[in-house]
Coordinates of C-alpha atoms in Angstrom, one line a residue:
M396 CA 0.0 0.0 0.0
S397 CA 1.4 3.4 -0.9
T398 CA 2.1 6.0 1.8
T399 CA -0.8 8.2 0.7
E400 CA -3.4 5.4 0.5
L401 CA -6.0 5.0 3.2
Q402 CA -6.3 1.6 4.8
T403 CA -9.5 -0.1 3.9
S404 CA -10.4 -1.2 7.4
P405 CA -13.7 0.6 8.3
V406 CA -13.8 3.4 10.8
G407 CA -15.8 2.7 13.9
G408 CA -16.8 -0.7 15.3
R409 CA -14.7 -2.2 18.0
Y410 CA -11.5 -0.5 16.9
K411 CA -12.6 3.0 17.8
W412 CA -13.0 1.9 21.5
V413 CA -9.6 0.3 21.5
A414 CA -8.1 3.5 20.1
L415 CA -9.9 5.6 22.7
S416 CA -8.9 3.4 25.7
N417 CA -5.2 3.2 24.6
T418 CA -4.7 6.8 23.7
T419 CA -6.5 7.8 26.9
L420 CA -4.0 5.7 28.8
G421 CA -1.2 7.4 26.9
V422 CA -2.2 11.0 27.6
L423 CA -3.1 10.1 31.2
I424 CA 0.4 8.9 32.0
A425 CA 2.1 11.7 30.1
S426 CA 0.1 14.5 31.8
L427 CA 0.2 12.8 35.2
D428 CA 4.0 12.7 35.1
A429 CA 4.0 16.4 34.2
S430 CA 2.7 17.2 37.7
I431 CA 3.6 14.1 39.8
V432 CA 7.0 15.6 40.8
I433 CA 5.5 18.9 42.1
I434 CA 4.1 17.4 45.3
S435 CA 7.0 14.9 45.6
L436 CA 9.9 17.4 45.2
P437 CA 10.7 17.5 48.9
A438 CA 11.1 13.8 49.1
I439 CA 13.1 13.7 45.8
F440 CA 15.6 16.3 46.9
R441 CA 16.0 14.7 50.3
G442 CA 16.6 11.4 48.6
I443 CA 19.5 12.9 46.5
G444 CA 20.8 14.9 49.4
L445 CA 20.2 18.4 47.9
D446 CA 18.6 21.5 49.5
P447 CA 16.6 23.0 46.7
L448 CA 16.1 26.3 48.6
A449 CA 19.8 26.9 49.3
A450 CA 21.6 29.7 47.4
G451 CA 22.1 28.7 43.8
N452 CA 19.8 25.6 44.0
I453 CA 16.4 27.1 43.2
G454 CA 17.4 26.6 39.5
Y455 CA 17.4 22.8 40.0
L456 CA 13.9 23.1 41.6
L457 CA 12.5 25.1 38.7
W458 CA 14.0 23.0 36.0
M459 CA 12.6 19.8 37.6
I460 CA 9.2 21.4 36.9
L461 CA 9.8 23.5 33.7
G462 CA 12.1 21.0 31.9
Y463 CA 9.3 18.6 31.3
L464 CA 6.9 21.4 30.3
L465 CA 9.5 23.0 28.0
V466 CA 10.1 19.8 26.0
S467 CA 6.4 19.1 25.8
A468 CA 5.7 22.6 24.5
V469 CA 8.4 22.8 21.9
M470 CA 8.4 19.2 20.5
V471 CA 4.7 18.3 20.4
V472 CA 4.0 20.2 17.2
T473 CA 7.0 18.7 15.4
L474 CA 6.1 15.2 16.5
G475 CA 2.5 15.8 15.4
R476 CA 3.8 16.8 12.0
F477 CA 6.0 13.7 11.9
G478 CA 2.8 11.7 12.6
D479 CA 1.2 13.2 9.4
M480 CA 4.4 12.3 7.5
F481 CA 5.4 8.9 8.8
G482 CA 2.2 7.6 10.4
R483 CA 0.5 8.8 13.5
V484 CA 0.3 5.3 15.1
R485 CA 4.0 4.7 14.4
I486 CA 5.1 7.9 16.2
Y487 CA 2.6 7.3 19.0
N488 CA 3.8 3.7 19.6
A489 CA 7.4 4.9 19.7
G490 CA 6.4 7.4 22.3
F491 CA 5.4 4.7 24.7
V492 CA 8.8 3.1 24.3
V493 CA 10.7 6.3 24.9
F494 CA 8.6 7.2 27.9
S495 CA 9.0 3.8 29.5
A496 CA 12.8 3.8 29.1
A497 CA 13.1 7.3 30.5
S498 CA 10.9 6.4 33.5
L499 CA 13.2 3.4 34.2
A500 CA 16.3 5.6 34.1
L501 CA 14.7 8.2 36.4
S502 CA 13.9 5.5 39.0
M503 CA 17.6 4.4 39.0
D504 CA 19.4 7.7 39.6
P505 CA 22.9 6.7 40.6
M506 CA 24.2 10.1 41.8
H507 CA 23.6 12.5 44.7
G508 CA 23.7 16.3 45.1
P509 CA 23.8 18.5 41.9
G510 CA 24.8 15.5 39.8
G511 CA 21.7 13.6 40.9
A512 CA 19.5 16.6 40.2
L513 CA 21.0 17.0 36.7
W514 CA 20.4 13.3 36.0
L515 CA 16.8 13.7 36.9
I516 CA 16.3 16.9 34.9
G517 CA 17.9 15.4 31.8
W518 CA 15.9 12.2 31.9
R519 CA 12.7 14.1 32.7
M520 CA 13.3 15.9 29.4
V521 CA 13.7 12.6 27.6
Q522 CA 10.5 11.4 29.3
A523 CA 8.7 14.5 28.1
F524 CA 9.9 13.8 24.5
G525 CA 8.1 10.4 24.7
G526 CA 5.1 12.1 26.3
A527 CA 5.0 14.6 23.4
M528 CA 5.0 11.7 20.9
L529 CA 1.9 10.4 22.7
T530 CA 0.0 13.7 23.2
G531 CA 0.9 15.1 19.8
N532 CA -0.8 12.2 18.0
S533 CA -3.5 10.9 20.3
A534 CA -6.2 13.5 19.2
A535 CA -5.4 12.8 15.5
I536 CA -5.7 9.0 16.0
L537 CA -9.1 9.5 17.6
T538 CA -10.3 11.9 15.0
D539 CA -9.4 9.3 12.4
A540 CA -11.1 6.5 14.3
F541 CA -14.4 8.1 15.3
P542 CA -17.2 9.3 13.0
A543 CA -18.1 12.9 13.3
S544 CA -21.2 12.1 15.3
Q545 CA -19.1 10.6 18.2
R546 CA -15.9 12.6 17.9
G547 CA -16.7 15.2 20.6
M548 CA -17.4 12.5 23.1
A549 CA -14.2 10.6 22.3
L550 CA -12.0 13.7 22.3
G551 CA -13.7 14.9 25.4
V552 CA -12.8 11.7 27.3
N553 CA -9.2 11.9 26.0
Q554 CA -8.8 15.7 26.7
I555 CA -10.4 15.7 30.1
T556 CA -8.3 12.6 31.1
A557 CA -5.2 14.6 30.1
L558 CA -6.3 17.6 32.2
A559 CA -7.4 15.5 35.1
G560 CA -4.0 13.7 35.0
Q561 CA -2.4 17.0 36.0
F562 CA -4.3 17.1 39.2
L563 CA -4.3 13.4 39.9
G564 CA -0.5 13.6 39.6
L565 CA -0.5 15.8 42.7
L566 CA -2.3 13.1 44.7
A567 CA -0.2 10.3 43.3
G568 CA 3.0 12.2 44.0
G569 CA 2.0 12.7 47.6
V570 CA 1.1 9.1 48.1
L571 CA 4.2 7.6 46.4
A572 CA 6.7 10.1 47.9
A573 CA 5.5 9.0 51.3
I574 CA 6.5 5.4 50.4
D575 CA 9.8 6.1 48.5
W576 CA 10.8 8.9 46.2
H577 CA 12.0 6.3 43.6
A578 CA 8.4 5.1 43.4
V579 CA 7.4 8.4 41.9
F580 CA 9.2 7.4 38.7
W581 CA 9.1 3.6 38.6
V582 CA 5.3 3.5 38.9
S583 CA 5.3 4.7 35.3
V584 CA 7.4 1.8 34.1
P585 CA 4.8 -1.1 34.2
V586 CA 2.1 1.2 32.9
G587 CA 4.4 2.2 30.0
I588 CA 5.3 -1.4 29.2
V589 CA 1.6 -2.4 29.1
G590 CA 0.8 0.6 27.0
T591 CA 3.7 -0.2 24.6
V592 CA 2.6 -3.9 24.0
W593 CA -1.0 -2.9 23.8
S594 CA -0.5 -0.1 21.3
Y595 CA 1.8 -2.1 19.0
R596 CA -0.7 -5.1 19.0
S597 CA -3.9 -3.2 18.6
L598 CA -3.5 0.2 16.9
R599 CA -3.3 0.6 13.1
E600 CA -2.9 3.3 10.6
I601 CA -6.3 4.6 9.3
G602 CA -5.5 8.2 8.4
A603 CA -3.7 9.1 5.2
R604 CA 0.0 9.9 5.4
Q605 CA 1.3 13.1 3.9
P606 CA 4.9 12.5 2.6
A607 CA 6.9 15.7 2.9
R608 CA 10.4 17.1 3.6
V609 CA 11.3 18.0 7.2
D610 CA 11.2 21.8 7.7
W611 CA 14.5 22.0 9.4
A612 CA 14.7 25.8 9.4
G613 CA 11.2 26.2 10.9
T614 CA 11.8 23.4 13.4
A615 CA 15.1 25.0 14.6
T616 CA 13.8 28.6 14.9
F617 CA 10.7 27.4 16.7
T618 CA 12.4 25.0 19.1
I619 CA 15.2 27.4 20.0
G620 CA 13.0 30.5 20.2
T621 CA 10.4 28.8 22.4
S622 CA 13.1 27.2 24.6
V623 CA 14.9 30.5 25.1
I624 CA 11.7 32.2 26.2
L625 CA 10.7 29.5 28.6
A626 CA 14.2 29.3 30.0
A627 CA 14.2 33.1 30.6
I628 CA 11.0 32.6 32.6
T629 CA 12.9 30.4 35.1
Y630 CA 15.3 33.2 35.8
G631 CA 12.7 35.9 35.7
I632 CA 11.1 34.3 38.7
Q633 CA 14.3 34.3 40.7
P634 CA 15.6 37.4 42.5
Y635 CA 18.1 39.7 40.8
G636 CA 20.2 42.1 42.9
R637 CA 17.8 43.8 45.3
H638 CA 14.8 43.1 43.2
A639 CA 12.2 40.4 44.2
T640 CA 12.2 39.0 40.7
G641 CA 14.6 38.8 37.8
W642 CA 12.5 40.6 35.1
S643 CA 14.9 43.6 35.2
N644 CA 17.9 41.3 34.6
P645 CA 19.5 42.3 31.3
K646 CA 20.1 38.7 30.5
V647 CA 16.5 37.8 31.0
I648 CA 15.4 40.8 28.9
G649 CA 17.9 39.8 26.2
A650 CA 16.8 36.2 26.2
L651 CA 13.1 37.2 25.9
A652 CA 13.9 39.6 23.0
A653 CA 16.0 36.9 21.3
G654 CA 13.2 34.4 21.7
V655 CA 10.6 36.7 20.2
L656 CA 12.9 37.5 17.3
L657 CA 13.4 33.8 16.6
L658 CA 9.7 33.2 16.7
A659 CA 9.1 36.1 14.3
A660 CA 11.7 34.6 12.0
F661 CA 9.9 31.3 12.3
C662 CA 6.6 32.8 11.2
V663 CA 8.3 34.3 8.2
I664 CA 10.0 31.0 7.3
E665 CA 6.7 29.1 7.6
T666 CA 5.1 31.4 5.0
K667 CA 8.0 30.8 2.5
V668 CA 8.7 27.1 2.6
R669 CA 6.5 24.7 0.5
Q670 CA 6.0 22.2 3.3
P671 CA 6.0 24.1 6.7
M672 CA 6.1 22.4 10.0
F673 CA 3.6 24.8 11.5
Q674 CA 0.6 25.2 9.3
L675 CA -0.1 28.9 9.8
G676 CA -2.8 28.7 7.2
L677 CA -4.9 26.7 9.6
F678 CA -5.4 29.9 11.6
R679 CA -7.5 31.2 8.7
I680 CA -10.1 28.8 9.9
R681 CA -12.0 30.8 12.4
A682 CA -13.0 27.8 14.6
F683 CA -9.4 26.7 14.8
A684 CA -8.0 30.1 15.6
A685 CA -10.6 31.1 18.1
G686 CA -10.5 27.7 19.8
N687 CA -6.7 27.7 20.2
L688 CA -6.7 31.3 21.5
A689 CA -9.2 30.4 24.1
A690 CA -7.3 27.2 25.0
L691 CA -4.1 29.1 25.4
L692 CA -5.5 31.6 27.8
V693 CA -7.4 29.0 29.8
S694 CA -4.2 26.9 30.1
I695 CA -2.4 29.9 31.6
A696 CA -5.2 30.6 34.0
R697 CA -5.5 26.8 34.9
G698 CA -1.8 26.7 35.7
G699 CA -2.1 29.7 37.9
L700 CA -5.0 28.1 39.7
Q701 CA -3.1 24.9 40.3
F702 CA 0.0 26.5 41.7
M703 CA -1.9 29.0 43.8
L704 CA -4.1 26.4 45.4
I705 CA -1.1 24.3 46.3
I706 CA 0.6 27.2 48.0
W707 CA -2.7 28.3 49.7
L708 CA -3.3 24.8 51.1
Q709 CA 0.2 23.8 51.9
G710 CA 1.5 27.1 53.2
I711 CA -1.4 28.4 55.1
W712 CA -4.7 26.5 55.4
L713 CA -3.4 23.0 56.3
P714 CA -0.8 24.1 58.8
L715 CA -3.4 26.3 60.5
H716 CA -5.7 23.2 60.8
G717 CA -3.0 21.2 62.6
Y718 CA -1.3 19.4 59.7
S719 CA 2.4 19.1 59.9
Y720 CA 4.4 20.6 57.0
E721 CA 5.7 17.2 56.1
S722 CA 2.1 15.9 55.5
T723 CA 0.7 18.9 53.7
P724 CA 1.7 17.8 50.1
L725 CA -0.4 14.6 50.4
W726 CA -3.4 16.3 52.0
A727 CA -3.3 19.2 49.5
G728 CA -3.7 16.6 46.7
I729 CA -6.6 15.1 48.6
Y730 CA -8.4 18.4 49.3
M731 CA -8.1 19.4 45.6
L732 CA -10.0 16.3 44.4
P733 CA -13.3 18.2 43.8
L734 CA -11.5 20.1 41.0
T735 CA -10.6 16.8 39.3
A736 CA -14.1 15.4 39.9
G737 CA -15.5 18.4 38.0
F738 CA -13.3 17.7 35.0
L739 CA -14.2 14.0 34.9
V740 CA -18.0 14.7 35.2
A741 CA -18.4 17.6 32.8
G742 CA -15.8 16.6 30.1
P743 CA -17.3 13.5 28.6
L744 CA -20.9 14.6 29.1
C745 CA -20.4 18.0 27.4
G746 CA -18.3 16.3 24.7
Y747 CA -21.2 14.0 24.0
L748 CA -23.7 16.8 24.0
S749 CA -21.6 19.0 21.8
D750 CA -21.8 16.4 19.1
R751 CA -25.5 17.0 19.0
Y752 CA -25.8 20.7 19.8
G753 CA -22.4 22.2 18.8
A754 CA -19.4 23.3 20.8
R755 CA -19.9 27.0 21.0
L756 CA -22.7 27.0 23.7
F757 CA -20.9 24.6 26.0
A758 CA -17.4 26.0 25.6
T759 CA -18.5 29.6 26.1
A760 CA -20.7 28.9 29.1
G761 CA -18.0 26.8 30.7
L762 CA -15.5 29.7 30.4
L763 CA -18.0 32.1 32.0
I764 CA -18.4 29.6 34.9
V765 CA -14.6 29.4 35.2
A766 CA -14.4 33.2 35.4
A767 CA -17.1 33.2 38.1
S768 CA -15.2 30.6 40.1
F769 CA -12.1 32.7 40.1
L770 CA -14.1 35.6 41.5
G771 CA -15.6 33.4 44.1
L772 CA -12.2 32.1 45.2
M773 CA -10.9 35.6 45.4
A774 CA -13.8 36.5 47.8
L775 CA -13.0 33.7 50.2
P776 CA -11.2 34.5 53.4
V777 CA -7.7 33.0 53.6
V778 CA -8.8 30.7 56.4
F779 CA -11.9 29.5 54.5
P780 CA -14.7 26.9 55.4
Y781 CA -13.7 23.9 53.3
P782 CA -17.2 23.0 52.0
L783 CA -17.4 26.4 50.3
F784 CA -13.9 26.0 48.9
A785 CA -14.7 22.5 47.7
L786 CA -17.8 23.8 46.0
L787 CA -15.9 26.6 44.2
I788 CA -13.2 24.4 42.9
L789 CA -15.8 21.8 41.8
I790 CA -17.6 24.5 39.9
S791 CA -14.2 25.5 38.3
G792 CA -13.6 21.9 37.3
L793 CA -17.1 21.6 35.8
G794 CA -16.6 24.8 33.8
Q795 CA -13.2 23.7 32.5
G796 CA -14.6 20.4 31.5
M797 CA -17.5 22.1 29.8
F798 CA -15.0 24.1 27.8
S799 CA -12.2 21.7 27.1
A800 CA -13.9 18.7 25.5
P801 CA -16.2 20.6 23.1
N802 CA -13.4 23.0 22.3
T803 CA -11.0 20.2 21.3
S804 CA -13.6 18.6 19.2
S805 CA -14.4 21.9 17.4
V806 CA -10.7 22.6 16.8
M807 CA -9.9 19.1 15.5
S808 CA -13.1 18.8 13.4
S809 CA -12.4 22.1 11.6
V810 CA -9.2 21.0 9.9
P811 CA -8.7 18.8 6.8
A812 CA -8.1 15.1 7.5
G813 CA -4.6 15.3 6.2
R814 CA -3.6 18.0 8.7
R815 CA -5.0 16.5 11.8
G816 CA -1.6 15.4 13.1
V817 CA 0.0 18.9 12.9
A818 CA -3.3 20.4 14.1
S819 CA -3.2 18.2 17.2
G820 CA 0.4 19.1 17.8
M821 CA -0.3 22.9 17.4
R822 CA -3.2 22.6 19.8
A823 CA -1.1 20.7 22.4
T824 CA 1.9 23.1 21.9
L825 CA -0.3 26.1 22.8
Q826 CA -1.8 24.3 25.7
N827 CA 1.6 23.2 27.1
S828 CA 3.1 26.6 26.5
G829 CA 0.3 28.1 28.5
T830 CA 1.1 25.9 31.5
A831 CA 4.7 26.9 31.3
L832 CA 3.9 30.6 30.9
S833 CA 1.6 30.4 33.9
I834 CA 4.5 29.7 36.2
G835 CA 6.3 32.9 35.1
V836 CA 3.1 35.0 35.1
F837 CA 1.5 34.0 38.3
F838 CA 4.6 33.3 40.5
S839 CA 5.8 36.8 39.5
L840 CA 2.5 38.3 40.4
M841 CA 2.4 36.5 43.7
I842 CA 6.1 37.4 44.5
S843 CA 5.3 41.1 43.8
G844 CA 2.3 40.9 46.0
L845 CA 4.2 39.4 48.9
A846 CA 7.1 41.8 48.5
S847 CA 4.8 44.7 49.3
G848 CA 3.7 43.4 52.7
L849 CA 5.8 40.5 53.8
P850 CA 9.0 42.2 54.9
H851 CA 7.4 44.4 57.5
A852 CA 5.2 41.6 58.8
L853 CA 8.1 39.2 59.0
S854 CA 10.5 41.7 60.8
S855 CA 7.9 42.7 63.4
G856 CA 6.8 39.1 63.9
L857 CA 10.3 37.8 64.4
Q858 CA 11.2 40.5 66.9
A859 CA 8.1 39.8 68.9
H860 CA 9.4 36.3 69.4
G861 CA 12.9 37.2 70.6
V862 CA 14.9 37.6 67.4
S863 CA 17.2 40.5 67.4
S864 CA 16.2 43.5 65.3
G865 CA 19.3 43.3 63.1
T866 CA 18.7 39.6 62.3
A867 CA 15.0 40.2 61.8
D868 CA 15.5 43.1 59.4
Q869 CA 18.2 41.1 57.5
L870 CA 15.9 38.1 57.0
A871 CA 12.9 40.3 56.2
S872 CA 15.0 42.1 53.4
L873 CA 15.6 38.8 51.6
P874 CA 13.5 38.2 48.4
P875 CA 10.3 36.4 49.2
V876 CA 10.9 33.8 46.6
S877 CA 12.4 31.3 49.1
S878 CA 9.5 31.7 51.5
L879 CA 7.1 31.2 48.6
F880 CA 8.8 28.1 47.3
S881 CA 9.3 26.7 50.8
A882 CA 5.5 26.9 51.3
F883 CA 5.0 25.4 47.8
L884 CA 7.2 22.4 48.8
G885 CA 5.5 21.9 52.2
N886 CA 8.5 23.0 54.2
N887 CA 8.5 25.5 57.2
P888 CA 9.9 28.7 55.7
I889 CA 10.7 30.2 59.1
A890 CA 12.8 27.2 60.2
H891 CA 14.6 27.4 56.9
L892 CA 15.3 31.1 57.2
L893 CA 16.5 31.2 60.8
G894 CA 18.5 28.0 60.8
P895 CA 19.8 26.3 63.9
D896 CA 22.3 29.1 64.8
V897 CA 19.5 31.6 65.5
L898 CA 17.0 29.1 66.8
N899 CA 19.4 27.9 69.5
T900 CA 19.7 31.4 70.9
L901 CA 16.0 31.7 71.5
S902 CA 13.9 30.3 74.4
P903 CA 12.3 27.0 73.8
A904 CA 8.9 28.7 73.8
N905 CA 9.8 31.2 71.2
A906 CA 11.7 28.7 69.0
G907 CA 8.7 26.4 69.2
A908 CA 6.3 29.1 68.3
L909 CA 8.4 30.3 65.3
T910 CA 8.8 26.7 63.9
G911 CA 5.2 25.6 64.7
T912 CA 2.3 25.3 62.3
T913 CA 0.7 28.7 63.0
F914 CA 3.3 31.5 63.0
F915 CA 4.1 31.6 59.3
P916 CA 0.6 31.0 58.1
Q917 CA -0.8 33.8 60.3
L918 CA 2.1 36.1 59.3
V919 CA 1.7 35.6 55.6
S920 CA -2.1 35.5 55.4
G921 CA -2.5 39.3 54.7
P922 CA 0.3 39.6 52.1
F923 CA -0.7 36.3 50.5
H924 CA -4.3 37.4 50.1
H925 CA -3.2 40.6 48.5
G926 CA -1.2 38.6 45.9
L927 CA -4.1 36.2 45.5
V928 CA -6.5 39.0 44.5
I929 CA -4.0 40.1 41.8
V930 CA -3.5 36.5 40.6
F931 CA -7.2 35.5 40.5
T932 CA -8.3 38.8 39.0
T933 CA -5.8 38.3 36.1
A934 CA -7.0 34.7 35.7
A935 CA -10.7 35.8 35.6
I936 CA -9.9 38.4 32.9
M937 CA -8.1 35.7 30.9
A938 CA -11.2 33.4 31.2
L939 CA -13.5 36.2 30.1
I940 CA -11.4 37.0 27.0
S941 CA -11.4 33.3 26.2
A942 CA -15.2 33.3 26.5
V943 CA -15.3 36.1 23.9
A944 CA -13.0 34.2 21.6
S945 CA -15.0 31.0 22.0
L946 CA -18.2 32.9 21.2
L947 CA -16.7 34.2 18.0
R948 CA -15.7 30.7 16.7
G949 CA -18.8 30.6 14.5
R950 CA -21.0 27.7 13.6
P951 CA -19.2 24.4 12.6
P952 CA -18.9 23.9 8.8
A953 CA -20.9 21.1 7.2
T954 CA -17.6 19.5 6.2
P955 CA -14.0 20.2 7.4
H956 CA -12.1 22.9 5.5
T957 CA -10.0 21.7 2.6
A958 CA -7.6 24.6 2.3
E959 CA -4.0 24.4 3.3

């Protein structure tokens, strides 16, 4: 059979359900591993004997999170394009192999200290490459396998599972890290092996291949440009000189400018080459352009929600309710389960309904619900009643599920069949880039909010418990990023800041009060809420802009567009 010939096996029947179940497993494990290390970072760094909050080590901490997101963002569109060229199932199957091998290497880290951290960061990037092979082709495989009347339901299940995996990873990381930090990585090995054998035995090529040359110039400028921008974000979050963040650092500014120029060059190249990697012409399709713009903004807002809820629970709410700092990562994952439940309920249901009634109604209404949930969370007191908090994050999950499944179906159904692989990659690239960008946007906003009120509160609070004014002022003048990340990791920031030398000079009562579960949460509540208002206001605005974009997507065409 020629490379452009369609296989004669009929679409539908039993095969479509096999494709759905296998690709759902693939995107679940890929997205779960994107977030599983967030909760388990304290155990991982203890295991390799490295203090991530020590001077010069915050970079290791950030790259453990951002390295995976960076590779996922920059490679998924290329690998979706390769799926169009060489076979979507072929690239997808290879993704399981790469992912499984990298997971095994991660669980067998032979080094300690900085070397151990670099080993983990490097293999996390390889793991992300395998994950990008899975996520970049899963939606295209499903779009090929399912008829249009069921496509929204199938893509809804797949997409919501991927998004829910980001939050389930938080719970899984907390549970596995409590057992052994190696378990965080080797749990993916048997799942990857099962998925590999299953996909090679059951999936087959249904879509038409599109033989083409590799767009090396476009691939290089896009990969380098996006990587430079996302790398600059990691240093923009970190302090520079006397500034709380590094956005005034000339190297960060230069890197951002260089990245933007490279992406501008990429756009020019893609309009000149005959067979571009990134099909910019697809953005002429209104449903594709509007859906992807909405998805990008929602991805940024969702990332901000995820990280802020973790800090809120681990740094303030759980300690004030008697939970030890060491146990807060696990319980934060548990208390965030209503958010995941909302995804899982609304996603498949609204995907199914969108097949009958169209995507625009559900996607737009879902975004309005998301915006309302941000406003509701912003109105909560820092020490909130949990039932109300659970209701608000459940509503947020329902709104995001209402949006994500119909939106994915609308985007994928709007493109020609031969462009589904690259369209899937472009969609996933924008979504993954949004998650990475959310770290820079919302951590910077929160750090700025803390910087305005935390120093005075910290200095006066420390002096009230016996710390000398000179030491208290010195500690209060430090950038708040360490305190923020300490709370993010479930550590006691005050114990980390003071250290044993200062604590040993205090009375047992004062030392116990400073290192207990109430001093820091009470101290940071006011400044944190100020930053939270800024963060959630920004996220609500993004959700409202997304709703407008979704509303403007238009009605679905009777048949997919056939233009380039």
